[in-house]
Every structure is written in C-alpha cells, then in structure tokens.
Coordinates of C-alpha atoms and ligand atoms in Angstrom, one line a residue:
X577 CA -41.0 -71.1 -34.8
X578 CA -38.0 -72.1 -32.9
X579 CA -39.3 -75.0 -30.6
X580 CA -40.2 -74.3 -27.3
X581 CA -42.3 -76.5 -25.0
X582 CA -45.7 -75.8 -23.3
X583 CA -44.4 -75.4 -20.3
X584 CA -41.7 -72.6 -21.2
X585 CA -44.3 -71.4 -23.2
X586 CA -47.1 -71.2 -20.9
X587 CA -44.3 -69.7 -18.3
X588 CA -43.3 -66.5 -21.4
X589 CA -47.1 -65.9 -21.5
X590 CA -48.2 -66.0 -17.9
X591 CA -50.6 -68.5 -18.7
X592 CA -52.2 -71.6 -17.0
X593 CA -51.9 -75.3 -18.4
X594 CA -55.0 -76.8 -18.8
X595 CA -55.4 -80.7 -20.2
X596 CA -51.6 -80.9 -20.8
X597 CA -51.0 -84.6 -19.8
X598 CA -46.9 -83.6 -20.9
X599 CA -46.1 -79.8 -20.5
X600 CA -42.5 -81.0 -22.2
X601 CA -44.4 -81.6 -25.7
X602 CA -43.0 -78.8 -27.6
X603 CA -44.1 -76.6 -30.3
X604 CA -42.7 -76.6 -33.5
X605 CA -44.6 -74.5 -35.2
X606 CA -46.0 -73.2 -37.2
X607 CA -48.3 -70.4 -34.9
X608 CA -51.9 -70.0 -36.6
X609 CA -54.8 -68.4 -35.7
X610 CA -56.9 -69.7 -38.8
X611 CA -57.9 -73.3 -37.7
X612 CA -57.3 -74.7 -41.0
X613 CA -53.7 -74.4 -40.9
X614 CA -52.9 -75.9 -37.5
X615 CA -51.1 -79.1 -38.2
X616 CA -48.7 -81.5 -36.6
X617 CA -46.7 -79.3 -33.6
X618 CA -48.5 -76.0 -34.2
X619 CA -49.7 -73.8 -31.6
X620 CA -53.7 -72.7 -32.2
X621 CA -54.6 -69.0 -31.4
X622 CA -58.0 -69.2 -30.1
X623 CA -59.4 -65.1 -31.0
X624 CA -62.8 -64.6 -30.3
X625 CA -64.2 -62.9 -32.9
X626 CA -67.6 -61.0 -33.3
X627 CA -68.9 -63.9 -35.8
X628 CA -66.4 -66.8 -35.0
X629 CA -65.3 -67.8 -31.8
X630 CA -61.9 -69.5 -32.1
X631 CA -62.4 -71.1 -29.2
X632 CA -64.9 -73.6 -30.9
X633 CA -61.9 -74.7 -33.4
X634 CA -59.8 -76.7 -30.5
X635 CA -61.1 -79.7 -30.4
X636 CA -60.8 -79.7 -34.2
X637 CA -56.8 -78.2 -34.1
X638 CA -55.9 -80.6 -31.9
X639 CA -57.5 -83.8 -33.7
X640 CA -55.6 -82.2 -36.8
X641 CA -51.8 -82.3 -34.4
X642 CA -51.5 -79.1 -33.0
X643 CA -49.7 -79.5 -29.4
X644 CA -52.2 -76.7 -27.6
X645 CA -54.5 -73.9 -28.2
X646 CA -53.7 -70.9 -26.6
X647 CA -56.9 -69.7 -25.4
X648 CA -59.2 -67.4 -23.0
X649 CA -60.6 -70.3 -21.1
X650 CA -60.6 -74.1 -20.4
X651 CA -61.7 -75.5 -23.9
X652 CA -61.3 -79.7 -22.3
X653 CA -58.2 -80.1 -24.8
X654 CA -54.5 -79.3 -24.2
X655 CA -54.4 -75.1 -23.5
X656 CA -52.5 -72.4 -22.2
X657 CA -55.1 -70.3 -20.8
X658 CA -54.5 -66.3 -20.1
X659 CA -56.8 -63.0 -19.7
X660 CA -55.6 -61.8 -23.4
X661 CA -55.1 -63.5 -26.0
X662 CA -53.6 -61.0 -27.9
X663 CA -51.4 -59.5 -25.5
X664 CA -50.2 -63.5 -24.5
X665 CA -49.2 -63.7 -28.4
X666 CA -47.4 -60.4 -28.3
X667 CA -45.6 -61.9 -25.4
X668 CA -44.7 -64.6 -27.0
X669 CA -43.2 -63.4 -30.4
X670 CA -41.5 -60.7 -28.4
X671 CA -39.8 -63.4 -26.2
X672 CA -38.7 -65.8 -29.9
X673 CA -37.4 -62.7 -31.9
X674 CA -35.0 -62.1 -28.5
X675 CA -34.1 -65.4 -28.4
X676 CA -33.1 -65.4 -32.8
X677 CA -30.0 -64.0 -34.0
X678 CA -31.8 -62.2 -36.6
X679 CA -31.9 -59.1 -37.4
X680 CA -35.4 -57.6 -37.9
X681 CA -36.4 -54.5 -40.2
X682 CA -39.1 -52.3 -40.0
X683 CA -41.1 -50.4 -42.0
X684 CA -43.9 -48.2 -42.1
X685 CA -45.1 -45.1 -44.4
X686 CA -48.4 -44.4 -45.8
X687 CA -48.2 -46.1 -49.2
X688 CA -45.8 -48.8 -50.6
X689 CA -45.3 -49.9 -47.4
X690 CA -46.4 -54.0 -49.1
X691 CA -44.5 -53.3 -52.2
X692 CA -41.4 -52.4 -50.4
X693 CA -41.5 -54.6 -48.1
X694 CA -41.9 -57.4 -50.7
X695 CA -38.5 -55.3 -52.5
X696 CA -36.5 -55.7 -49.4
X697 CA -37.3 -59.4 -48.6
X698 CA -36.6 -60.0 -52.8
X699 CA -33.1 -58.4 -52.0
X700 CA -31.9 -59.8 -48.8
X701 CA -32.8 -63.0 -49.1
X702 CA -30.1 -63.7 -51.7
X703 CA -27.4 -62.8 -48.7
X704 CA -29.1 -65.4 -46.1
X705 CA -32.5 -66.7 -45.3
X706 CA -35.3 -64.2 -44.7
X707 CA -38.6 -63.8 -42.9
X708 CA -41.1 -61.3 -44.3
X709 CA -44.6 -60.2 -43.6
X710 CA -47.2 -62.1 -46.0
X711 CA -49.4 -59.8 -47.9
X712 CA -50.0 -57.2 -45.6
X713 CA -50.4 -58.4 -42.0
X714 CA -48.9 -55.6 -40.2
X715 CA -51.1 -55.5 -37.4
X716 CA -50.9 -56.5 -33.6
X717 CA -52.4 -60.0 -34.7
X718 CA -50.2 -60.3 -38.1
X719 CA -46.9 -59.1 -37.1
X720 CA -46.0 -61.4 -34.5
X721 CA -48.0 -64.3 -36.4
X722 CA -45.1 -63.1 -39.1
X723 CA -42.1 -63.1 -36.4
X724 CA -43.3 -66.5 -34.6
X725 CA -42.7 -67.9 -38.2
X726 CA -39.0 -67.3 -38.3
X727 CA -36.5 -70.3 -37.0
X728 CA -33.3 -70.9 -35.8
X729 CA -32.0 -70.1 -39.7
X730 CA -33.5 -67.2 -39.9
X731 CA -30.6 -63.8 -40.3
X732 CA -33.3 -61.7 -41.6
X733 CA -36.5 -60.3 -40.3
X734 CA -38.5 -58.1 -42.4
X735 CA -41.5 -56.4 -41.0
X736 CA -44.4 -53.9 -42.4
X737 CA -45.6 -51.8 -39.5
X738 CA -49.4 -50.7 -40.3
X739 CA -50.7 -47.8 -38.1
X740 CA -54.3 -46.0 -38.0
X741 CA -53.1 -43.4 -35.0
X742 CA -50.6 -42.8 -32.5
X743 CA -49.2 -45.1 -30.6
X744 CA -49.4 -48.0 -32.4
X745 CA -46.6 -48.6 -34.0
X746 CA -45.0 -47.7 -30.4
X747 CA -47.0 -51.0 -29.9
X748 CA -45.7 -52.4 -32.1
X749 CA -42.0 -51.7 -31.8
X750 CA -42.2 -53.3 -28.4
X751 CA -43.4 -56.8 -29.7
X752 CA -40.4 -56.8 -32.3
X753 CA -37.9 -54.2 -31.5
X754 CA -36.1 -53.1 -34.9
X755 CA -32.6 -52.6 -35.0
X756 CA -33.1 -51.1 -38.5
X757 CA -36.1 -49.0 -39.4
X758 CA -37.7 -47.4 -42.2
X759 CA -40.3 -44.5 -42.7
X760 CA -41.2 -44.3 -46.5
X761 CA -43.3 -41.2 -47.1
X762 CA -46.5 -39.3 -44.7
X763 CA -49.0 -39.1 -47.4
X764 CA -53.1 -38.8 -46.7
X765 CA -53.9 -42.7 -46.4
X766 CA -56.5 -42.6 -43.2
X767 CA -55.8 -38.9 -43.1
X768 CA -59.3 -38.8 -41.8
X769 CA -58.9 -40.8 -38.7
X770 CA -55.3 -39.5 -37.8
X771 CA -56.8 -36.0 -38.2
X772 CA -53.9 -34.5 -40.1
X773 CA -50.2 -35.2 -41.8
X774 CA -48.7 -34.1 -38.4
X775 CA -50.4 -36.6 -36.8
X776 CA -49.4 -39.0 -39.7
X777 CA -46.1 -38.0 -39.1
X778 CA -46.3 -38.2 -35.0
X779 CA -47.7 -41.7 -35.7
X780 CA -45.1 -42.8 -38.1
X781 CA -42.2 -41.7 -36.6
X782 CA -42.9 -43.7 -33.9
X783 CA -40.6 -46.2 -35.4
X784 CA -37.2 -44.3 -35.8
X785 CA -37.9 -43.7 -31.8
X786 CA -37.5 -47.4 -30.6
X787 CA -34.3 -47.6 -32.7
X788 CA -31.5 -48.3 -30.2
X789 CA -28.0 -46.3 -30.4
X790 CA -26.5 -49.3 -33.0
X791 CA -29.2 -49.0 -35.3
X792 CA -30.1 -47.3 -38.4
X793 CA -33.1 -45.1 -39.4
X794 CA -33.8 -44.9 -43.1
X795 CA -35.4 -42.0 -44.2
X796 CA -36.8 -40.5 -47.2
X797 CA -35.0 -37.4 -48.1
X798 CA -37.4 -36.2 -50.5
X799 CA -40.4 -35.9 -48.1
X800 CA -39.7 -33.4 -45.5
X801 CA -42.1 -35.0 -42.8
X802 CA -40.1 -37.9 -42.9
X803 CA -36.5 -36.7 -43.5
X804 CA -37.5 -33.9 -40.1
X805 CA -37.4 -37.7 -38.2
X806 CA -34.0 -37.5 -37.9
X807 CA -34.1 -36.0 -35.0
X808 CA -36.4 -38.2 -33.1
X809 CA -33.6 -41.3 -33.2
X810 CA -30.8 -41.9 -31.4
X811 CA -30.1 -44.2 -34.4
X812 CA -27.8 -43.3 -37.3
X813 CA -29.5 -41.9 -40.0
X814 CA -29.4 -43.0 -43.8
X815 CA -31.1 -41.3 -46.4
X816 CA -32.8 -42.2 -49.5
X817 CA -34.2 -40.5 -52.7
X818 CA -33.6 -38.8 -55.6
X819 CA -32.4 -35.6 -53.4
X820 CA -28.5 -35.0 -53.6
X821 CA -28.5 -35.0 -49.8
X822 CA -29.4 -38.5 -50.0
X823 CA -26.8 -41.2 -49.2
X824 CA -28.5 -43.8 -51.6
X825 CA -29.8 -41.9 -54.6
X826 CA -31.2 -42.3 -58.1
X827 CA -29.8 -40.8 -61.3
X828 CA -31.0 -40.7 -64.8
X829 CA -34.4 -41.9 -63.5
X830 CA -37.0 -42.7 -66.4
X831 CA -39.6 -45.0 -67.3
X832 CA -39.4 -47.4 -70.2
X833 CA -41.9 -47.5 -73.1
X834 CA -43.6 -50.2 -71.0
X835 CA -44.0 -48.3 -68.1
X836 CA -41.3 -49.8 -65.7
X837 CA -38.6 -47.4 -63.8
X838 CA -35.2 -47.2 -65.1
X839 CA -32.2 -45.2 -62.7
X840 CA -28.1 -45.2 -61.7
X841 CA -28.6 -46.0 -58.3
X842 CA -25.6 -44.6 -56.2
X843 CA -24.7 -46.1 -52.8
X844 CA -21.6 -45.2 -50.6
X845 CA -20.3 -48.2 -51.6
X846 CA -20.7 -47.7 -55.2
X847 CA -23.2 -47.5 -58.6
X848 CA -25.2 -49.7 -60.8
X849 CA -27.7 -49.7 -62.8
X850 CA -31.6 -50.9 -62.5
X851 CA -34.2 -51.5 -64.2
X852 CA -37.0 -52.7 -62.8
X853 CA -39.7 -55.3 -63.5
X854 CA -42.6 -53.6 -61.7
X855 CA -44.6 -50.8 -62.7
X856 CA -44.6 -47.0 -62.5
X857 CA -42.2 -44.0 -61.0
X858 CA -42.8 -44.7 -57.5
X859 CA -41.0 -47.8 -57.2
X860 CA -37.9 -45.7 -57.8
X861 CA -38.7 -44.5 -54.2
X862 CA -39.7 -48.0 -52.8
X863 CA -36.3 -49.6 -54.6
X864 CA -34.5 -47.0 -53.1
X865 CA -35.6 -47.8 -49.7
X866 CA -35.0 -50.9 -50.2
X867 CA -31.6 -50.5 -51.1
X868 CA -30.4 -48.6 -48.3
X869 CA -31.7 -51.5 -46.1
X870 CA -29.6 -54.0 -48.3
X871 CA -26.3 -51.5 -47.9
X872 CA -26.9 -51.1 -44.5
X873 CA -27.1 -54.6 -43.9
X874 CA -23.8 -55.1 -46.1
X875 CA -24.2 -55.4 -49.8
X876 CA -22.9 -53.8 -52.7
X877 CA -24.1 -51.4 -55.3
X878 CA -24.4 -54.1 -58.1
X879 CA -25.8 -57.2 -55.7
X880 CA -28.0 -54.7 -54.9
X881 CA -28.9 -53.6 -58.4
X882 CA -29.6 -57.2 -60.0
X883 CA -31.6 -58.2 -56.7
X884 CA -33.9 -55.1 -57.4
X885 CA -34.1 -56.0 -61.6
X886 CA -35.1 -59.2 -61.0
X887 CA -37.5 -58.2 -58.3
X888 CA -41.1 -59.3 -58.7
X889 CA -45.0 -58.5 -57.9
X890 CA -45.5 -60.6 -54.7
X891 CA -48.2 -59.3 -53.6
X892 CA -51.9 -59.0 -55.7
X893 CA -53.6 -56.5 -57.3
X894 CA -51.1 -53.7 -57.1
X895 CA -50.0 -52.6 -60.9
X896 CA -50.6 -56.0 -62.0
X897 CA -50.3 -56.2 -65.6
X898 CA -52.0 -58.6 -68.2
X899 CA -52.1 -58.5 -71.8
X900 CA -55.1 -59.9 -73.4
X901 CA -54.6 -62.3 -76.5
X902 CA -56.4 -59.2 -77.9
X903 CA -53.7 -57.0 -77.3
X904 CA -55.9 -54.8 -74.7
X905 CA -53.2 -54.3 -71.6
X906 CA -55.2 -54.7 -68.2
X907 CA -53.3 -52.7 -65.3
X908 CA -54.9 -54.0 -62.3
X909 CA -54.1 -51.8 -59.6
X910 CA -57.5 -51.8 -57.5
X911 CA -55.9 -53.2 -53.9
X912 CA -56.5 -49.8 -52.6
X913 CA -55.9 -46.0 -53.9
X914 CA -54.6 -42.4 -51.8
X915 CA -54.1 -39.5 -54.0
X916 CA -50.3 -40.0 -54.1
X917 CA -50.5 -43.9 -55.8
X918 CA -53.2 -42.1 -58.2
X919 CA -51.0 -39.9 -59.3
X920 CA -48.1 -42.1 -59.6
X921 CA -50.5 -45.0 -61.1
X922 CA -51.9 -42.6 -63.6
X923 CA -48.2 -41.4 -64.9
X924 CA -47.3 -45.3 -65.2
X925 CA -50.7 -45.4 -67.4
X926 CA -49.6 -43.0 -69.8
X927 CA -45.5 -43.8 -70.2
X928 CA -46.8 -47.4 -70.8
X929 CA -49.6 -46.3 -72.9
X930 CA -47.4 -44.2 -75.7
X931 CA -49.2 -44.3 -79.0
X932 CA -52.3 -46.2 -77.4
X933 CA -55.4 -45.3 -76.1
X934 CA -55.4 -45.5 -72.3
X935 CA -58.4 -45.2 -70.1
X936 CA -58.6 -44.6 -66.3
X937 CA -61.2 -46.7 -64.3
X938 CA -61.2 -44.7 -61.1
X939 CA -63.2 -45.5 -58.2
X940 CA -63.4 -43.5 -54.9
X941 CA -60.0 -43.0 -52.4
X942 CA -61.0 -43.5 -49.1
X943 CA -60.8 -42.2 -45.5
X944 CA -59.6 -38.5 -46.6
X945 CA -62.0 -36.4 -44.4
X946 CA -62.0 -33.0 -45.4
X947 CA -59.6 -33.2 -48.2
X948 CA -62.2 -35.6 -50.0
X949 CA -63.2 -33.3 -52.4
X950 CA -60.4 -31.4 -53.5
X951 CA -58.7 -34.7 -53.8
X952 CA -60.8 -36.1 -55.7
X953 CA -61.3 -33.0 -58.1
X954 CA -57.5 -33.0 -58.3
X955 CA -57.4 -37.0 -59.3
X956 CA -59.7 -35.8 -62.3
X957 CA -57.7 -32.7 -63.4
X958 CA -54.5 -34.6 -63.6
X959 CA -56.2 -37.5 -65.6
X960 CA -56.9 -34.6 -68.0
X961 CA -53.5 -33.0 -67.5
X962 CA -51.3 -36.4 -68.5
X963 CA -53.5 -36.6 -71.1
X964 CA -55.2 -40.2 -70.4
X965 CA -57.9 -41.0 -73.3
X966 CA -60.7 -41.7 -71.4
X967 CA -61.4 -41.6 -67.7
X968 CA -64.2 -43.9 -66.1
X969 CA -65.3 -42.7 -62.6
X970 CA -67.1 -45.6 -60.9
X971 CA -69.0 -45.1 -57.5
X972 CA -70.9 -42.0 -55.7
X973 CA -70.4 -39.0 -54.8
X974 CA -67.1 -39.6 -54.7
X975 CA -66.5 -40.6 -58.2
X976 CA -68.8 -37.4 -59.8
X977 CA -66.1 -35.2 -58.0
X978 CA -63.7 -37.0 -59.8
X979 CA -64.8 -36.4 -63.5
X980 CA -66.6 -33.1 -62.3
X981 CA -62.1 -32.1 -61.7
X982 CA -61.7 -33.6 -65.5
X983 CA -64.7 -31.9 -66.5
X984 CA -63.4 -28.4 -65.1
X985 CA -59.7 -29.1 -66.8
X986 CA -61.2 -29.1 -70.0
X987 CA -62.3 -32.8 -70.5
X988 CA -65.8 -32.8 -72.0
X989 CA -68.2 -34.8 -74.0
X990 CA -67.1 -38.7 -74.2
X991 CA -63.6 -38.0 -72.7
X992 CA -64.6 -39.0 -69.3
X993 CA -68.2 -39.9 -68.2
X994 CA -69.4 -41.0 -64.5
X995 CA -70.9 -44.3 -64.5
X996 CA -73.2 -45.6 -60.9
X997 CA -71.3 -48.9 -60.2
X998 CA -68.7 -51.5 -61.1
X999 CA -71.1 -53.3 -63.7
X1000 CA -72.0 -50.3 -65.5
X1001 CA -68.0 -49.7 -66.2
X1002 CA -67.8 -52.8 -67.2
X1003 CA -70.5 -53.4 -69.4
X1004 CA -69.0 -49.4 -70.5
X1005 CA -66.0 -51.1 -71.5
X1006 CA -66.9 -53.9 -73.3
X1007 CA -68.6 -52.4 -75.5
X1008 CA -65.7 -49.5 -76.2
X1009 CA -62.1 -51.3 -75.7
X1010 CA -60.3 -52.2 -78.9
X1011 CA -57.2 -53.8 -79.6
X1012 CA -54.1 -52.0 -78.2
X1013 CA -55.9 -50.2 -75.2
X1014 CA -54.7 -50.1 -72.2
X1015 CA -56.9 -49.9 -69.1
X1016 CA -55.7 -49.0 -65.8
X1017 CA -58.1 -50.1 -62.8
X1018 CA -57.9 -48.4 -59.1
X1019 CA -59.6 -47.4 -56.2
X1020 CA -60.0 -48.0 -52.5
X1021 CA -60.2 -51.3 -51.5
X1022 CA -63.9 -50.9 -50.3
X1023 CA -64.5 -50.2 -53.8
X1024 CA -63.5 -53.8 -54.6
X1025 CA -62.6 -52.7 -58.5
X1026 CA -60.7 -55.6 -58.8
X1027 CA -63.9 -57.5 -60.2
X1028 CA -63.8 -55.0 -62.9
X1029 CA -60.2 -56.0 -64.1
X1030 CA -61.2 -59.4 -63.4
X1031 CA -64.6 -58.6 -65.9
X1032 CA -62.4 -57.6 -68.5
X1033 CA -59.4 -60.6 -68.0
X1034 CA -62.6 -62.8 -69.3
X1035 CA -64.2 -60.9 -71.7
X1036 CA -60.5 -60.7 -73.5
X1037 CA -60.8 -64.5 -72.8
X1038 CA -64.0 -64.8 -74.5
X1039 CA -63.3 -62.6 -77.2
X1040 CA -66.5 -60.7 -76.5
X1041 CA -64.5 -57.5 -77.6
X1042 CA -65.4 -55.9 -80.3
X1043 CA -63.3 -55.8 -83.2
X1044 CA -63.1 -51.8 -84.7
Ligands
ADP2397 N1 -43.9 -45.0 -52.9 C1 -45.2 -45.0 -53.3 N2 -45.8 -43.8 -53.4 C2 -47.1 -43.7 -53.8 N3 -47.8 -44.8 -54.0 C3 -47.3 -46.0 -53.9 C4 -45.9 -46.2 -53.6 N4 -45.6 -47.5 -53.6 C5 -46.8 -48.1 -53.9 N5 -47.8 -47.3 -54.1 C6 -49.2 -47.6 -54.5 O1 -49.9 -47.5 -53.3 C7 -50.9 -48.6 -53.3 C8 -50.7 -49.5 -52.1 O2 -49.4 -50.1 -52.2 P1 -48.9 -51.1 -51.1 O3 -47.5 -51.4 -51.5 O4 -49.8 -52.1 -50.9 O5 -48.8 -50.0 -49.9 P2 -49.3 -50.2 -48.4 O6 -48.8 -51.5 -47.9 O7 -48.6 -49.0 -47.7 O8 -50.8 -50.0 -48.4 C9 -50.8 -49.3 -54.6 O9 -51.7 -48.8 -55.5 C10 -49.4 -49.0 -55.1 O10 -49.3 -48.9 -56.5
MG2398 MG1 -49.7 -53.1 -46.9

C-alpha cells in the first residue's frame, strides 16, 4: 500500500482512534484480513464472521507488528473504529487507487473471468509493474484487499469483477473506478440466482457503464449480449473475437495435437502469431481479450503475441495437466464447471486425446435453475457427439441426467456408466486406466472433483495401475 498514517487514515474512513499513543505511525502495508499475515506496518481487518470473530485476532496482529486494526469496536489495542467494516475498507482502497497513477482494468464475464485475468497480468507486466487479483478474490472484501496491495510503482491495475446480481459490480466500480473495462461473454454461471441471461447481461454490463468518456470498453464480438453493451458506454469501444467486425481478431485458429490453441492474431497495429501454453479453444477468446487490453494500453502485435505464448496456468485446477510416469494424461479441470467450459473442456479432451482413449469424469454444473436438466442432458450428448471414450458421471441426480443425454445419443453399455460418488469413480478408474489414457476431471466446485484427479496423481505414483 502506499503509506499513509493512522490519522489520515482514520480521517478517509470516518473512523475513531482508539489506543493510538502516535496517530503519525503509518501504514505500510500490506492490508490483511487473515490474521496470520499481518506483519510489521500492516493494517488488520477485523470482519466478524459467523464462526470467527476477527476482532479476537488484535491483540495477536499487533504483538506480530501490524500499526492498527481496523475494527467495529474498541478492542484495548491501537484501532480505527467505524459502523462498517466493509464499507470503511471500500473507502479506503477507493481513496489509494485515486491517489496511484495506475491505471486499473476491469473485468467481468461469466467464465474465464480468473484465467483472463491471469492472461492480462502475464502480458502487461512485461511493459511496467502490475497489480492483479490473486486467485479469484473479486468480491467487495477481495478487490480492494487486491487494490490496497498496489504502491507507488504500480502503472498497472488488473482487477476481476465477480457478480451474483445486479448492482454489484456497480458496487464495485465505485471502490475502483476502471478507466478500461472488459465484459468477456453472458453465459449461465449462477443463471439460477440472476433469473435469466438478461439479467446476466443487465448485471455485467454494469461495468462498461462506469467507464468515463477517455476510457475503453472491450467487448466480445462474438457474443451478442455482450457486443449489444456498446451502447451502454460513453467509453470507446474495442472489440475482440474471431468475428471480422472485431478490431483484435483471430485467424487460422486451431488446436495442437496436445490440445493447446494455435491463431494469427490481428491487431490495428499489426499481426503475429500465438501459440499458447494453456489448454483448450476458449483461451483463443480469453487471449484475445487480453490482447486488446495490452493494445489499448500501447503494445504491439508481436510483444503481444510472445507475452500470450509464454503465458502460464496461475491459477489451480483449471485445465491443469499432468502426465503420469505411466503415460496416463490427468486433465484436472475440477475448479468449477457451466455448460459453456464443459463444452470447451470436453473439445480440449478429444484434440489432445487423438489416437488415445479419453474418458470424461463429469460431475454436476451448479446453480442452473430451470435449465438444469437440459443442460445436463446436453453435457452428455455432446460427450457422445466428440466422440469421448468413456464418460464417468459422478454425483446425484444431476450426474444420471448427464449420462441419461449420452445414453439417449447412442452411448450404451460400458461407454458411459453413472457412478454415486467421487470414491466410486475413483476406485472405477483405477481398476480401468491403462497407459496412454487421458482423463479429463470437471465439475462444480461443490462437487470438490479435484480429490478425484488428485486420487489418480497417486495411484500413477504408486503404480497401482494396471498394466493391459
Ligand atoms: N472463455 C471461456 N469460455 C468458456 N469457459 C471458459 C472460458 N475461460 C475459461 N473457461 C473455463 O471456465 C472455468 C472457470 O474458469 P475461470 O477462469 O476460473 O473463470 P471464472 O473466474 O469466470 O470463474 C474453467 O473450467 C475454465 O476452463
Ligand atoms: Mg474467478
């Protein structure tokens, strides 16, 4: 954080100083809320959970160096006491981003939102130093923990806006106010509690509306929700995608034998070409994305181009890929599942699976509401229809739609079979994976599939697999 003391602090917030013997102490960051990581010159957020009570932490934060806690109540060590917590910490990240030269990006979409993210920050940071969301905090709490992180060196900003209905990323927007901002795709992820794609859309587009005159919406020519945003910015509008309209487009767009995108990307400023390290079709759409950002922001086609081939995973779970010293390929891509990352998963499954034997391990996609079923069915019927050996449906109700859609395509007998939990697919696929298989792994994160990839990482180990 860029270093502010207790008194300016407390003054940004609104709050009181309690047991501050020298409101000029100053803050140096970092801003945490977990008490573990308050050290020397940090500032402790005191949230009052419903199992933990931050508050019980301060005594400890400070022992550890942290200058104050900023807290609900007197807590008898140095604090900065207001009636919210949450709102005082909005106040205070939107107060330090004003005060940075950066420039901050936004982003928000219904999947790939992480993995972009992750693309853009891989990009820009080889211009000048960047700030990005970890993981995927992009809630009121995360995103201005993320923004409080940034210093005096920071030129770029990178943040991933989360939403679950309207009017939060509105809320958003007004803790860290974008000057660029980017709406990746309106798919069905919490389709359910929005109530619709409208909705989704409404939600979503939120963003390109706090974008002042100087700024820049990127959107996704390819989806119409999200390309129909441009008229809901006063921003200029960039688009991206594989549509001719677009002003940052892919040509020649393939996937490799193992599995990983391959395109000409065209910018106004010129062409080059990628090829990516991650997995499966869709990052042609995040790359994309994430090159407009780059252009906007002033770099060329080929900077652009070797940033996005040398691009890692940076975030778990999401098309990760391990070879076992068996030669069975684990694709571990059980952080969480909506029908459009099925499909693209499941395409990635097969183009890296050529000449193998690849089996989907499909768990339930949450949060669909009355699409559930015909979702699901659909999931099945394109396993089926890409021709994926075997397909695994873990789980309820759920999961029996699933291989009842592969069942109905024309996938009977041992081609895909519905198993109760995430034991039974793993004790499945010990007994059936031989050498050269590839296994793709994904569901909703409630699922929590990941232990079934994880199963099958040490059974490889262990050489438990038998040898046909
Ligand atoms: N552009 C995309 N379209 C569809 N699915 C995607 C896209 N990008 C990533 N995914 C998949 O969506 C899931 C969530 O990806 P992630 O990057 O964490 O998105 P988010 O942060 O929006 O939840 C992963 O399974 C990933 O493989
Ligand atoms: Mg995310």
């Amino acid at each position: 954080m860029i270093a502010l003391s207790l008194a300016e602090i407390a003054a940004v917030v609104g709050g009181q100083t309690h047991d501050i013997p020298d409101p000029s102490v100053r803050v140096t960051g970092p801003v945490v809320r977990d008490s573990r990581e308050a050290g020397p010159g940090s500032l402790f957020v005191a949230f009052a959970g419903e199992h933990v009570d931050g508050h019980d932490f301060a005594p400890a934060v400070i022992e550890a160096g942290a200058a104050a806690v900023l807290a609900a109540r007197p807590v008898g060590v140095p604090a900065i006491v207001v009636d919210d917590v949450q709102t005082a910490l909005g106040a205070l990240a939107r107060h330090v981003v004003q005060r940075l030269g950066a420039t901050l990006v936004a982003l928000t979409g219904s999947a790939g939102k992480t993995s972009t993210k992750d693309l853009i920050a891989q990009v820009l940071r080889r211009k000048a130093p960047t700030v990005f969301t970890p993981g995927s905090l992009n809630n009121e709490i995360g995103l201005p923990l993320t923004a409080l992180s940034a210093t005096e060196e920071t030129r770029f900003l990178v943040l991933e806006m989360g939403a679950r209905g309207i009017g939060h990323i509105r809320y958003l927007t007004e803790l860290t106010p974008p000057r660029i901002g980017l709406v990746l795709n309106v798919g069905s992820a919490h389709i359910g509690e929005f109530g619709g794609k409208e909705q989704i859309a409404q939600a979503k587009g939120e963003l390109v509306e706090a974008l002042p005159e100087d700024g820049a919406a990127i959107l996704n020519a390819d989806d119409p929700l999200v390309r129909a945003m441009a008229s809901r910015t006063k921003a200029k509008v960039i688009l991206f995608g594989e549509s001719g309209e677009a002003d940052v487009r892919a040509e020649n767009v393939r996937l490799t034998d193992t599995g990983q995108p391959s395109f000409r990307l065209h910018t106004p400023s010129g062409a080059s070409d990628v090829t990516m390290r991650l997995y499966g079709e869709h990052h042609v759409s995040n790359a994309l994305a994430a090159a407009a950002v780059a252009h906007e922001l002033g770099m060329s086609a080929d900077e652009i181009a070797v940033a996005l081939s040398e691009a890692d995973s940076l975030s778990r779970w999401r098309m990760e890929v391990t070879e076992r010293p068996d030669g069975v390929t684990i694709v571990n891509d059980a952080y969480n599942a909506n029908p459009e990352s099925m499909r693209a998963a499941l395409r990635a499954l097969v183009a890296m699976g050529k000449g193998r034997r690849t089996w989907a391990v499909l768990g339930r996609m949450a949060e669909l509401g009355d699409e559930a079923l015909a979702e699901h069915d659909a999931v099945g019927r394109l396993a089926v229809r890409l021709n994926v050996s075997k397909l695994v449906a873990v789980g309820g109700r759920e999961a029996a739609w699933l291989q009842l859609g592969a069942y109905n395509e024309g996938s009977w007998g041992e081609e895909s079979v519905h198993v109760s939990d995430a034991q039974a697919a793993v004790d499945l696929l010990r007994s059936e994976l031989r050498p050269g298989d590839v296994v793709l792994v994904k569901a909703s994160r409630s699922v929590g599939l990941e232990s079934v990839a994880q199963a099958l990482l040490e059974s490889g180990a262990e050489g438990e697999v038998a040898a046909r």
